[in-house]
Tab-separated table of C-alpha atoms in Angstrom:
chain	number	residue	atom	x	y	z
A	1	MET	CA	38.497	-84.854	-44.360
A	2	ASP	CA	39.766	-81.998	-42.310
A	3	LYS	CA	37.600	-79.258	-40.825
A	4	ALA	CA	38.587	-76.597	-43.412
A	5	CYS	CA	37.670	-78.917	-46.272
A	6	LEU	CA	34.287	-79.681	-44.704
A	7	GLU	CA	33.595	-75.966	-44.192
A	8	GLU	CA	34.509	-75.235	-47.816
A	9	CYS	CA	32.280	-78.056	-49.074
A	10	GLY	CA	29.476	-76.749	-46.881
A	11	LYS	CA	29.866	-73.227	-48.276
A	12	GLY	CA	29.760	-74.616	-51.809
A	13	MET	CA	26.536	-76.501	-51.075
A	14	VAL	CA	24.968	-73.404	-49.509
A	15	MET	CA	25.877	-71.336	-52.588
A	16	LYS	CA	24.354	-73.965	-54.913
A	17	MET	CA	21.158	-73.961	-52.842
A	18	LYS	CA	21.017	-70.155	-52.899
A	19	ASN	CA	21.534	-70.171	-56.663
A	20	LYS	CA	18.704	-72.695	-57.130
A	21	VAL	CA	16.392	-70.674	-54.896
A	22	GLY	CA	17.372	-67.494	-56.743
A	23	LEU	CA	16.775	-69.139	-60.114
A	24	LYS	CA	13.333	-70.330	-59.031
A	25	LEU	CA	12.503	-66.825	-57.809
A	26	VAL	CA	13.613	-65.348	-61.145
A	27	GLU	CA	11.452	-67.825	-63.036
A	28	LYS	CA	8.424	-67.024	-60.833
A	29	ALA	CA	9.045	-63.270	-61.134
A	30	ALA	CA	9.293	-63.556	-64.924
A	31	LYS	CA	5.810	-65.100	-64.877
A	32	GLY	CA	4.452	-62.069	-63.007
A	33	ASN	CA	4.814	-63.143	-59.364
A	34	ARG	CA	5.387	-59.841	-57.533
A	35	GLU	CA	6.303	-61.500	-54.232
A	36	ALA	CA	9.095	-63.437	-55.958
A	37	PHE	CA	10.302	-60.233	-57.580
A	38	GLY	CA	10.319	-58.489	-54.189
A	39	GLU	CA	12.387	-61.304	-52.706
A	40	LEU	CA	14.868	-61.013	-55.580
A	41	ILE	CA	15.285	-57.303	-54.965
A	42	ILE	CA	15.805	-57.940	-51.245
A	43	MET	CA	18.429	-60.598	-52.077
A	44	HIS	CA	20.328	-58.142	-54.300
A	45	GLN	CA	19.630	-54.829	-52.530
A	46	GLU	CA	23.010	-54.532	-50.791
A	47	TYR	CA	24.890	-55.279	-54.019
A	48	LEU	CA	22.755	-52.793	-55.977
A	49	TYR	CA	23.135	-50.091	-53.339
A	50	ARG	CA	26.920	-50.445	-53.136
A	51	LEU	CA	27.219	-50.307	-56.914
A	52	ALA	CA	24.923	-47.276	-57.144
A	53	TYR	CA	26.852	-45.542	-54.375
A	54	MET	CA	30.117	-46.033	-56.279
A	55	TYR	CA	28.611	-44.052	-59.132
A	56	THR	CA	26.665	-41.411	-57.256
A	57	LYS	CA	28.794	-40.907	-54.094
A	58	ASN	CA	25.595	-39.876	-52.363
A	59	GLU	CA	23.363	-42.023	-50.174
A	60	GLN	CA	20.066	-40.548	-51.338
A	61	ASP	CA	21.025	-40.648	-55.032
A	62	ALA	CA	22.128	-44.272	-54.634
A	63	LEU	CA	18.833	-45.184	-52.980
A	64	ASP	CA	16.911	-43.359	-55.724
A	65	ALA	CA	18.895	-45.237	-58.376
A	66	VAL	CA	18.151	-48.598	-56.758
A	67	GLN	CA	14.460	-47.715	-56.521
A	68	GLU	CA	14.389	-46.633	-60.180
A	69	CYS	CA	16.233	-49.823	-61.139
A	70	ALA	CA	13.735	-51.994	-59.255
A	71	MET	CA	10.823	-50.249	-60.926
A	72	ARG	CA	12.332	-50.625	-64.414
A	73	ALA	CA	13.225	-54.255	-63.742
A	74	MET	CA	9.727	-55.056	-62.521
A	75	ILE	CA	8.194	-53.496	-65.624
A	76	SER	CA	10.475	-55.386	-67.995
A	77	MET	CA	10.891	-58.638	-66.042
A	78	ASP	CA	9.155	-60.586	-68.800
A	79	LYS	CA	11.946	-59.534	-71.193
A	80	LEU	CA	14.631	-61.387	-69.241
A	81	ARG	CA	15.613	-64.208	-71.606
A	82	GLU	CA	17.981	-66.223	-69.414
A	83	PRO	CA	17.055	-66.401	-65.706
A	84	GLU	CA	20.595	-67.410	-64.668
A	85	TYR	CA	21.797	-63.970	-65.827
A	86	PHE	CA	19.413	-62.007	-63.617
A	87	LYS	CA	22.231	-60.295	-61.707
A	88	THR	CA	23.928	-59.223	-64.938
A	89	TRP	CA	20.603	-58.010	-66.329
A	90	ILE	CA	19.667	-55.985	-63.244
A	91	THR	CA	23.190	-54.535	-63.041
A	92	ARG	CA	22.798	-53.218	-66.579
A	93	ILE	CA	19.435	-51.687	-65.668
A	94	LEU	CA	20.965	-50.017	-62.605
A	95	ILE	CA	23.867	-48.522	-64.545
A	96	ASN	CA	21.524	-47.245	-67.255
A	97	SER	CA	19.236	-45.743	-64.588
A	98	ILE	CA	22.182	-43.931	-63.011
A	99	TYR	CA	23.379	-42.520	-66.320
A	100	LEU	CA	19.868	-41.368	-67.245
A	101	ALA	CA	19.501	-39.604	-63.889
A	102	GLN	CA	22.913	-37.948	-64.313
A	103	LYS	CA	22.005	-36.759	-67.798
A	104	LYS	CA	18.821	-35.221	-66.424
A	105	ARG	CA	20.722	-33.376	-63.723
A	106	LYS	CA	23.670	-32.363	-65.919
A	107	ASN	CA	25.251	-31.082	-62.739
A	108	ASN	CA	27.705	-33.580	-61.292
A	109	SER	CA	28.770	-32.498	-57.839
A	110	PRO	CA	32.168	-33.468	-56.431
A	111	PHE	CA	32.417	-36.206	-53.823
A	112	GLU	CA	30.987	-35.343	-50.492
A	113	GLU	CA	31.230	-38.828	-49.094
A	114	TYR	CA	33.370	-41.772	-50.077
A	115	SER	CA	32.581	-45.430	-50.312
A	116	GLU	CA	33.792	-47.884	-47.718
A	117	ALA	CA	35.201	-50.016	-50.552
A	118	ALA	CA	38.748	-48.683	-50.665
A	119	PRO	CA	41.326	-50.122	-53.056
A	120	GLU	CA	43.955	-50.600	-50.333
A	121	PRO	CA	43.595	-50.278	-46.565
A	122	SER	CA	47.038	-48.642	-46.329
A	123	VAL	CA	46.082	-45.798	-48.685
A	124	SER	CA	45.700	-42.370	-47.093
A	125	ILE	CA	42.463	-40.398	-47.248
A	126	GLU	CA	44.105	-37.868	-49.576
A	127	GLU	CA	45.188	-40.629	-51.950
A	128	LYS	CA	41.697	-42.145	-51.917
A	129	THR	CA	40.205	-38.734	-52.635
A	130	ASP	CA	42.597	-38.229	-55.561
A	131	LEU	CA	41.781	-41.693	-56.912
A	132	TYR	CA	38.010	-41.213	-56.649
A	133	ASP	CA	38.271	-37.778	-58.245
A	134	ALA	CA	40.348	-39.256	-61.074
A	135	ILE	CA	37.798	-42.062	-61.581
A	136	ASP	CA	35.034	-39.455	-61.769
A	137	LEU	CA	36.870	-37.729	-64.628
A	138	LEU	CA	36.992	-40.896	-66.744
A	139	PRO	CA	34.618	-41.303	-69.702
A	140	PRO	CA	31.501	-43.292	-68.692
A	141	THR	CA	32.606	-46.582	-70.297
A	142	TYR	CA	36.013	-46.463	-68.598
A	143	LYS	CA	34.454	-45.519	-65.273
A	144	THR	CA	32.011	-48.415	-65.532
A	145	VAL	CA	34.669	-51.067	-66.198
A	146	VAL	CA	36.862	-49.755	-63.367
A	147	ILE	CA	34.019	-49.743	-60.847
A	148	LEU	CA	32.693	-53.145	-61.872
A	149	GLN	CA	36.097	-54.828	-61.770
A	150	TYR	CA	37.912	-53.151	-58.894
A	151	PHE	CA	35.060	-52.178	-56.596
A	152	GLN	CA	32.471	-54.875	-57.375
A	153	GLY	CA	34.925	-57.697	-58.090
A	154	MET	CA	33.369	-58.697	-61.402
A	155	LYS	CA	35.292	-60.780	-63.900
A	156	ILE	CA	35.969	-59.443	-67.375
A	157	ASN	CA	33.426	-61.748	-69.023
A	158	GLU	CA	30.746	-60.626	-66.531
A	159	ILE	CA	31.528	-56.979	-67.278
A	160	ALA	CA	31.219	-57.724	-70.992
A	161	GLN	CA	27.753	-59.185	-70.391
A	162	VAL	CA	26.640	-56.267	-68.231
A	163	MET	CA	27.826	-53.708	-70.782
A	164	SER	CA	26.822	-55.765	-73.857
A	165	ILE	CA	30.281	-55.416	-75.382
A	166	PRO	CA	32.961	-57.927	-76.400
A	167	VAL	CA	35.494	-59.149	-73.833
A	168	GLY	CA	38.276	-57.534	-75.878
A	169	SER	CA	36.606	-54.142	-75.527
A	170	VAL	CA	36.421	-54.550	-71.749
A	171	LYS	CA	40.141	-55.337	-71.652
A	172	ALA	CA	40.918	-52.329	-73.847
A	173	TYR	CA	38.750	-50.023	-71.714
A	174	LEU	CA	40.430	-51.271	-68.537
A	175	PHE	CA	43.872	-50.729	-70.020
A	176	ARG	CA	43.022	-47.218	-71.214
A	177	ALA	CA	41.281	-46.364	-67.930
A	178	LYS	CA	44.330	-47.432	-65.896
A	179	GLU	CA	46.617	-45.406	-68.178
A	180	SER	CA	44.378	-42.371	-67.816
A	181	LEU	CA	44.219	-42.778	-64.033
A	182	ARG	CA	47.986	-43.209	-63.799
A	183	ASN	CA	48.557	-40.043	-65.853
A	184	GLN	CA	46.014	-38.018	-63.868
A	185	LEU	CA	47.445	-39.134	-60.534
A	186	GLU	CA	51.053	-38.521	-61.607
A	187	ASP	CA	50.142	-35.049	-62.904
A	188	GLY	CA	48.355	-34.291	-59.634
A	189	ASN	CA	51.379	-35.408	-57.598
A	190	ARG	CA	53.726	-33.215	-59.687
A	191	GLU	CA	51.472	-30.213	-59.116
A	192	LYS	CA	51.426	-30.849	-55.347
A	193	VAL	CA	55.228	-31.050	-55.241
A	194	ARG	CA	55.542	-27.768	-57.176
A	195	ALA	CA	53.083	-26.065	-54.810
A	196	GLU	CA	55.117	-27.099	-51.776
């Protein structure tokens, strides 16, 4: 075996061990073990924060959303039916927490900061700004599928689980979201050309 193959096998074994440890923690947390629940949140905190930040575009709002998510998850941990879907379950809680907070505020502010997760490294700041603004204008379901697939790297079947919708609906939402984004960005470019 060559060195690359050994490294890949080693990574696979590490991932399996992490998954087993994570599964055991989920099972303990579901039985009321608060320390296990705390470890789970620590394991997933970076993922949850990045996802929350994609929605809120604000560090403090993202942190608040993650805190709210953790609280809601802790309260309803005993309702998790399948421990292997913990990440999907907590993602759904986070998204719902964000939408509830946004409904309470009813005042969405434009981007002040932008995520480090850019679609392409060769894209200019202006193009990123236009893209993020266009994503913000999408209906919530379209925005969710775009963020989960393109910024969080989720597969379509994972998105379907998170959103509790059929795979076909996810595909349709992605298609419609991309069409809407394309139209918004093309319209914005035409307006810029006219202004110049």
